[in-house]
Coordinates of C-alpha atoms in Angstrom, one line a residue:
M76 CA 0.0 0.0 0.0
R77 CA 2.9 2.3 0.8
K78 CA 4.3 1.7 -2.7
T79 CA 1.0 2.5 -4.2
S80 CA 0.9 5.8 -2.4
L81 CA 4.3 6.6 -3.7
T82 CA 3.2 5.8 -7.2
V83 CA 0.2 8.2 -7.0
L84 CA 2.5 10.9 -5.6
V85 CA 4.9 10.4 -8.5
L86 CA 2.0 10.8 -10.9
A87 CA 1.0 14.0 -9.1
L88 CA 4.6 15.2 -9.4
G89 CA 4.5 14.5 -13.2
V90 CA 1.3 16.6 -13.4
F91 CA 3.0 19.4 -11.5
G92 CA 6.0 19.3 -13.9
I93 CA 3.7 19.4 -16.9
I94 CA 1.6 22.3 -15.6
T95 CA 4.8 24.2 -14.6
T96 CA 6.1 23.7 -18.1
E97 CA 2.8 24.6 -19.8
M98 CA 1.8 27.6 -17.7
G99 CA 5.2 28.7 -16.3
M100 CA 5.8 30.4 -19.7
V101 CA 3.1 32.9 -18.8
G102 CA 5.2 34.4 -16.0
V103 CA 8.4 34.6 -18.0
L104 CA 7.1 36.0 -21.3
P105 CA 8.7 39.5 -20.8
Q106 CA 12.2 37.8 -20.2
V107 CA 11.7 35.5 -23.2
S108 CA 10.7 38.4 -25.4
A109 CA 13.8 40.3 -24.4
E110 CA 16.2 37.3 -24.5
L111 CA 15.0 36.1 -27.9
G112 CA 14.5 39.5 -29.4
V113 CA 10.8 39.0 -30.3
T114 CA 7.7 41.1 -29.6
P115 CA 5.4 40.3 -26.6
S116 CA 2.7 39.2 -29.0
A117 CA 5.1 36.8 -30.7
A118 CA 6.3 35.5 -27.4
G119 CA 2.6 34.9 -26.5
W120 CA 2.4 32.2 -29.1
L121 CA 4.7 30.1 -27.0
V122 CA 1.6 29.8 -24.8
G123 CA -1.0 29.8 -27.6
A124 CA 0.8 27.3 -29.8
F125 CA 1.1 24.8 -26.9
A126 CA -2.6 25.1 -26.3
L127 CA -3.5 24.9 -30.1
V128 CA -1.6 21.6 -30.5
I129 CA -3.4 20.1 -27.5
A130 CA -6.7 21.3 -29.0
V131 CA -6.1 19.8 -32.4
S132 CA -4.4 16.5 -31.3
G133 CA -5.7 15.7 -27.8
P134 CA -8.4 13.0 -28.6
F135 CA -6.4 11.5 -31.4
T136 CA -3.1 11.1 -29.5
T137 CA -4.9 9.7 -26.6
L138 CA -6.6 7.1 -28.9
L139 CA -3.2 6.3 -30.6
A140 CA -1.6 5.6 -27.2
S141 CA -4.5 3.4 -26.0
G142 CA -2.9 0.1 -26.9
I143 CA 0.6 0.8 -25.3
D144 CA 1.7 -0.2 -21.8
R145 CA 0.6 2.5 -19.4
K146 CA 4.1 2.7 -17.8
K147 CA 5.8 3.3 -21.1
V148 CA 3.4 6.0 -22.1
L149 CA 3.8 7.9 -18.8
A150 CA 7.6 7.6 -18.8
A151 CA 7.9 8.7 -22.5
A152 CA 5.5 11.7 -22.0
V153 CA 7.3 13.1 -18.9
A154 CA 10.7 12.5 -20.5
V155 CA 9.7 14.6 -23.5
F156 CA 8.8 17.5 -21.1
A157 CA 12.2 17.2 -19.3
V158 CA 14.1 17.3 -22.6
S159 CA 11.9 20.3 -23.9
N160 CA 12.7 22.3 -20.8
A161 CA 16.4 21.7 -21.3
V162 CA 16.1 22.9 -24.9
Y163 CA 14.3 26.1 -23.6
A164 CA 17.2 26.7 -21.2
L165 CA 19.9 26.2 -23.9
T166 CA 18.4 27.8 -27.1
T167 CA 18.6 31.5 -28.2
Q168 CA 16.4 30.9 -31.2
Y169 CA 12.6 31.7 -31.1
E170 CA 11.9 29.1 -33.8
V171 CA 13.6 26.3 -31.8
M172 CA 11.7 27.2 -28.6
L173 CA 8.4 27.3 -30.5
A174 CA 9.1 23.9 -32.0
F175 CA 9.8 22.4 -28.6
R176 CA 6.6 23.9 -27.3
V177 CA 4.7 21.9 -30.0
V178 CA 6.4 18.5 -29.3
P179 CA 5.5 18.2 -25.6
A180 CA 2.0 19.5 -26.2
L181 CA 1.3 16.3 -28.2
F182 CA 2.0 14.3 -25.0
H183 CA 0.2 16.6 -22.6
P184 CA -3.4 15.1 -22.9
V185 CA -2.0 11.6 -23.1
F186 CA -0.2 11.9 -19.8
F187 CA -3.2 13.4 -18.0
A188 CA -5.6 10.7 -19.3
V189 CA -3.3 7.8 -18.5
A190 CA -2.1 9.2 -15.1
L191 CA -5.8 9.4 -14.0
A192 CA -6.6 5.9 -15.2
T193 CA -3.4 4.5 -13.7
A194 CA -4.1 6.1 -10.3
A195 CA -7.6 4.7 -10.2
R196 CA -6.4 1.3 -11.3
L197 CA -3.7 0.9 -8.7
V198 CA -6.0 1.3 -5.7
P199 CA -9.2 -0.4 -4.4
A200 CA -12.4 0.9 -6.0
E201 CA -13.4 2.8 -2.8
D202 CA -10.1 4.7 -2.9
A203 CA -10.1 5.6 -6.6
T204 CA -11.5 9.1 -6.1
R205 CA -8.9 9.9 -3.5
A206 CA -6.1 8.7 -5.8
T207 CA -7.3 10.8 -8.7
T208 CA -7.7 13.8 -6.4
T209 CA -4.1 13.4 -5.4
V210 CA -3.0 13.3 -9.0
F211 CA -4.9 16.3 -10.0
G212 CA -3.6 18.1 -7.0
G213 CA -0.5 18.6 -9.1
V214 CA -2.4 21.1 -11.2
T215 CA -3.2 23.5 -8.4
V216 CA 0.2 23.1 -6.8
G217 CA 1.7 23.9 -10.3
F218 CA -0.4 27.1 -10.5
A219 CA 0.2 28.1 -6.9
F220 CA 4.0 27.4 -6.7
G221 CA 5.4 26.1 -10.0
V222 CA 4.4 29.0 -12.1
P223 CA 5.5 31.8 -9.6
L224 CA 8.7 30.0 -8.8
T225 CA 9.5 29.8 -12.5
S226 CA 8.9 33.6 -12.7
Y227 CA 11.0 34.3 -9.6
L228 CA 14.0 32.3 -11.0
A229 CA 13.8 34.1 -14.3
E230 CA 13.7 37.5 -12.6
H231 CA 16.3 36.9 -9.9
V232 CA 18.7 34.2 -11.2
S233 CA 18.3 33.8 -15.0
L234 CA 15.8 32.7 -17.6
A235 CA 17.8 29.5 -18.2
S236 CA 17.6 28.6 -14.5
A237 CA 13.8 28.8 -14.6
F238 CA 13.7 26.2 -17.4
W239 CA 16.3 24.0 -15.7
F240 CA 13.9 23.9 -12.7
G241 CA 11.2 22.6 -15.0
A242 CA 13.6 20.0 -16.5
L243 CA 14.6 18.8 -13.0
V244 CA 11.1 18.3 -11.8
N245 CA 10.1 16.3 -14.9
L246 CA 13.4 14.3 -14.7
I247 CA 12.5 13.3 -11.1
A248 CA 9.0 12.3 -12.1
F249 CA 10.5 10.3 -15.0
L250 CA 12.8 8.4 -12.6
G251 CA 9.9 7.9 -10.1
I252 CA 7.7 6.4 -12.8
L253 CA 10.5 4.0 -13.8
R254 CA 10.9 3.0 -10.1
F255 CA 7.4 2.9 -8.7
V256 CA 4.9 2.4 -11.6
P257 CA 4.5 -1.3 -12.4
P258 CA 4.2 -2.5 -16.0
M259 CA 0.6 -2.1 -17.1
P260 CA -0.2 -3.7 -20.4
V261 CA -3.5 -2.8 -22.0
G262 CA -6.3 -5.4 -22.1
Q263 CA -9.3 -5.3 -24.4
R264 CA -9.8 -2.0 -26.2
V265 CA -13.2 -0.2 -26.0
S266 CA -15.1 0.6 -29.2
Y267 CA -15.1 4.3 -30.1
G268 CA -18.2 4.4 -32.2
A269 CA -20.6 5.2 -29.4
Q270 CA -18.3 7.8 -28.0
L271 CA -17.9 9.6 -31.3
S272 CA -21.6 9.7 -31.7
V273 CA -21.9 12.5 -29.1
L274 CA -20.5 14.8 -31.7
K275 CA -23.6 14.3 -33.9
R276 CA -25.7 16.3 -31.4
F277 CA -26.2 20.0 -32.1
R278 CA -26.5 20.8 -28.4
M279 CA -23.0 19.3 -27.8
W280 CA -21.5 21.7 -30.3
L281 CA -23.2 24.7 -28.5
T282 CA -21.7 23.4 -25.3
I283 CA -18.3 23.0 -26.8
T284 CA -18.5 26.5 -28.3
S285 CA -19.3 27.9 -24.8
V286 CA -16.3 26.1 -23.3
V287 CA -14.0 27.6 -26.0
L288 CA -15.4 31.1 -25.3
V289 CA -15.1 30.7 -21.5
F290 CA -11.4 29.7 -21.8
A291 CA -10.8 32.5 -24.4
A292 CA -12.3 34.9 -21.8
M293 CA -10.0 33.6 -19.1
F294 CA -6.7 33.5 -21.1
S295 CA -7.1 36.6 -23.3
V296 CA -6.2 38.4 -20.0
Y297 CA -4.4 35.8 -17.8
G298 CA -2.1 34.9 -20.8
Y299 CA -0.6 38.3 -20.4
F300 CA -0.6 38.5 -16.6
A301 CA 3.0 39.7 -16.4
E302 CA 2.6 42.3 -19.1
F303 CA -0.6 43.7 -17.5
L304 CA 0.9 44.1 -14.1
G305 CA 4.2 45.4 -15.4
Q306 CA 2.9 47.9 -18.0
V307 CA -0.4 49.0 -16.4
T308 CA 0.3 48.7 -12.7
H309 CA 4.1 49.2 -13.0
M310 CA 5.0 46.2 -10.8
D311 CA 8.5 44.9 -10.9
G312 CA 9.4 41.2 -11.3
T313 CA 9.4 40.5 -7.6
W314 CA 5.8 41.8 -7.3
V315 CA 4.7 40.0 -10.4
S316 CA 6.0 36.7 -8.9
A317 CA 4.3 37.4 -5.6
M318 CA 1.0 38.1 -7.4
L319 CA 1.3 34.9 -9.5
M320 CA 1.7 32.9 -6.3
T321 CA -1.2 34.7 -4.7
F322 CA -3.3 34.0 -7.8
G323 CA -2.4 30.3 -7.7
V324 CA -3.1 29.8 -4.0
I325 CA -6.4 31.6 -4.3
M326 CA -7.3 29.3 -7.2
I327 CA -7.1 26.3 -4.8
L328 CA -9.6 27.9 -2.4
G329 CA -11.8 29.3 -5.2
N330 CA -12.4 25.9 -6.8
F331 CA -13.7 24.5 -3.5
V332 CA -16.3 27.3 -3.6
F333 CA -17.2 26.7 -7.3
G334 CA -17.4 22.9 -6.6
G335 CA -19.9 23.5 -3.8
L336 CA -21.9 25.8 -6.1
L337 CA -22.0 23.3 -8.9
R338 CA -23.3 20.6 -6.5
R339 CA -26.1 22.9 -5.4
N340 CA -27.1 24.1 -8.8
L341 CA -25.1 23.4 -11.9
I342 CA -27.1 25.5 -14.3
R343 CA -27.1 28.7 -12.2
T344 CA -23.4 28.3 -11.6
V345 CA -22.7 27.9 -15.3
V346 CA -24.8 30.9 -16.2
A347 CA -23.2 33.0 -13.5
Y348 CA -19.6 32.2 -14.4
P349 CA -19.2 34.4 -17.6
V350 CA -21.0 37.2 -15.7
L351 CA -18.4 37.0 -12.9
C352 CA -15.7 37.1 -15.5
L353 CA -17.2 40.2 -17.1
L354 CA -17.4 41.9 -13.7
V355 CA -13.8 41.1 -12.7
Y356 CA -12.4 42.4 -16.0
V357 CA -14.3 45.7 -15.6
L358 CA -12.7 45.8 -12.1
L359 CA -9.2 45.2 -13.5
Y360 CA -9.7 47.9 -16.1
A361 CA -10.8 50.3 -13.4
V362 CA -8.0 49.7 -10.8
G363 CA -5.3 48.5 -13.1
P364 CA -3.2 51.7 -12.9
L365 CA -3.6 51.8 -9.1
F366 CA -1.0 49.7 -7.2
A367 CA -2.7 49.0 -3.9
P368 CA -6.2 48.4 -5.3
M369 CA -4.6 46.1 -7.9
V370 CA -2.9 44.1 -5.2
L371 CA -6.4 43.5 -3.7
A372 CA -8.0 42.8 -7.1
V373 CA -5.6 40.0 -8.0
P374 CA -7.0 37.5 -5.4
V375 CA -10.5 38.3 -6.7
W376 CA -9.3 37.7 -10.2
G377 CA -7.7 34.4 -9.2
A378 CA -10.9 33.2 -7.4
V379 CA -13.0 33.8 -10.5
H380 CA -10.4 32.4 -12.9
S381 CA -10.3 29.2 -10.9
G382 CA -13.9 28.4 -11.5
G383 CA -13.5 28.1 -15.3
L384 CA -11.9 24.7 -15.2
I385 CA -14.4 22.8 -13.1
V386 CA -17.4 24.8 -14.3
S387 CA -16.6 24.1 -18.0
Q388 CA -15.8 20.4 -17.3
S389 CA -19.0 19.9 -15.5
W390 CA -21.0 21.7 -18.2
L391 CA -19.5 19.7 -21.0
G392 CA -19.8 16.4 -19.0
R393 CA -23.5 17.0 -18.8
D394 CA -23.8 16.5 -22.6
A395 CA -21.4 13.6 -22.6
V396 CA -22.9 11.5 -19.9
D397 CA -23.0 8.4 -22.1
A398 CA -19.4 8.8 -23.1
P399 CA -17.6 10.4 -20.1
E400 CA -14.0 9.5 -21.1
F401 CA -14.4 10.9 -24.6
G402 CA -16.1 13.9 -23.1
N403 CA -13.1 14.6 -21.0
S404 CA -10.8 14.4 -24.0
L405 CA -13.1 16.9 -25.7
F406 CA -12.9 19.1 -22.7
I407 CA -9.1 19.0 -22.8
S408 CA -9.0 19.6 -26.5
F409 CA -11.5 22.5 -26.8
S410 CA -10.5 24.2 -23.6
N411 CA -7.0 24.5 -25.1
L412 CA -8.5 25.8 -28.3
G413 CA -10.1 28.5 -26.2
I414 CA -6.7 29.2 -24.7
T415 CA -5.2 29.6 -28.2
V416 CA -8.0 31.9 -29.4
G417 CA -7.8 33.9 -26.2
T418 CA -4.0 34.4 -26.2
A419 CA -4.0 35.2 -30.0
V420 CA -6.7 37.9 -29.6
G421 CA -5.0 39.1 -26.4
G422 CA -1.7 39.4 -28.2
W423 CA -3.3 41.4 -30.9
V424 CA -5.0 43.8 -28.4
L425 CA -1.7 44.1 -26.5
A426 CA 0.2 45.1 -29.7
E427 CA -2.5 47.4 -31.1
Y428 CA -4.1 49.0 -28.1
G429 CA -1.9 48.4 -25.1
A430 CA -2.0 46.2 -22.0
R431 CA -4.8 47.9 -20.2
Q432 CA -7.3 47.2 -23.0
L433 CA -6.8 43.4 -22.5
A434 CA -9.6 43.6 -20.0
W435 CA -12.1 44.4 -22.8
A436 CA -11.0 41.4 -24.8
G437 CA -12.0 39.3 -21.8
V438 CA -15.3 41.1 -21.5
G439 CA -16.1 40.4 -25.1
F440 CA -15.4 36.7 -24.8
A441 CA -17.4 36.5 -21.6
V442 CA -20.5 38.1 -23.2
A443 CA -20.2 35.7 -26.2
A444 CA -19.9 32.7 -23.8
L445 CA -23.0 33.9 -21.8
I446 CA -25.0 34.2 -25.1
T447 CA -24.0 30.7 -26.2
I448 CA -24.8 29.1 -22.8
L449 CA -28.3 30.8 -22.9
L450 CA -28.9 29.5 -26.4
R451 CA -28.0 26.0 -25.3
L452 CA -30.4 26.2 -22.4
G453 CA -33.1 27.7 -24.6
L454 CA -32.7 24.7 -26.9
E455 CA -33.6 22.5 -23.9
R456 CA -36.5 24.5 -22.8
T457 CA -38.1 24.7 -26.2
G458 CA -37.7 20.9 -26.7
G459 CA -35.4 21.4 -29.7
E460 CA -33.4 18.5 -28.4
R461 CA -33.8 15.9 -25.6
K462 CA -32.9 17.3 -22.2
T463 CA -29.7 15.6 -21.0
P464 CA -29.8 14.2 -17.5
L465 CA -27.1 15.1 -15.0
P466 CA -24.1 12.8 -15.1
A467 CA -24.3 9.5 -13.2
P468 CA -21.9 9.1 -10.3
E469 CA -19.4 7.2 -12.4
A470 CA -19.4 10.0 -15.0
R471 CA -18.8 12.6 -12.3
T472 CA -15.7 11.0 -10.9
L473 CA -13.3 13.3 -12.7
G474 CA -15.2 16.4 -12.0
E475 CA -15.4 15.6 -8.3
A476 CA -11.7 14.8 -8.2
R477 CA -10.9 18.1 -9.7
T478 CA -13.2 19.9 -7.3
R479 CA -11.5 18.3 -4.3
A480 CA -8.1 19.0 -5.9
G481 CA -9.0 22.6 -6.5
T482 CA -8.5 22.3 -10.3

């Protein structure tokens, strides 16, 4: 049992390393821009391209890896992240860094899907939720500590040291997987026909569109967190790192709140979420140039931002109740498409109108998300399509795990 616990912790460490690699770039974009001699909007594509690759390839790469020993898949995925961080630390070429943002992005959804399944498989059925909760705890710890620590190292030591930190974490996770994860060959494969059939439903595409817009609303502003605080609030690197850590810690607490709200009333919480985004971005625009009020606004921003993950996953899972695993792959894919769209539009706004106007990009996407959600609900009320029941307990496992993990 002790070895099983260590295995689950190793998987959580792998998730931490992957999130630190994926989102740590957000906190070091100004340094990357200066080091590589590219514009902030071009540097933003190091975040956006990563998400775009996940969006396009997520369900397919997960399916391709479905017949391979789980241990080999996990080890290969995290090894790619370790090597990619080493490349970031060594290269001075933007094109090289961009290429090595694309490669690990292919393995990102595979690692998450396999790590969750592995954790649940290694423990008794009654402990499966606890195991998956631990694994997904790596997400919030990555946001709370991995991302700000990456930013701190880039500011106070060097940009290369920030990436070497990411390489080290992923290397330790790789060695841990080799040592503690047992060989797990795949048994009989599951047919994908029924899972793919969920995409024939118009209501599913409305739900998917709303998820894309919610994530675009979130990341059109958060994707340029450092630029906003630096250019609008005039915070230095130390303050930006502190704000990133505050943001991440608040995300952990905020998701417990949103998890409770979803359990009480999923529909009201989903409708309220884009409204909260709209309000927080108006707040950011209003207090952005004011140092002390902005310090107080960042935790509010983090609390609202945190809800997007669990709210969107629960909302999409409602329409994929008969194919929950495929629904989760769709969530990973299209949420990252939203990140791509958001960072692309945010980069354009940053280049054309300045950092303060990023808030209005977030407002625009939030309004579009709200309209799409209301259209989806209107389709239900008018009987345009069959009303989908709330997910069964087994279909809610991932959502509950994320809620408890604060992701």
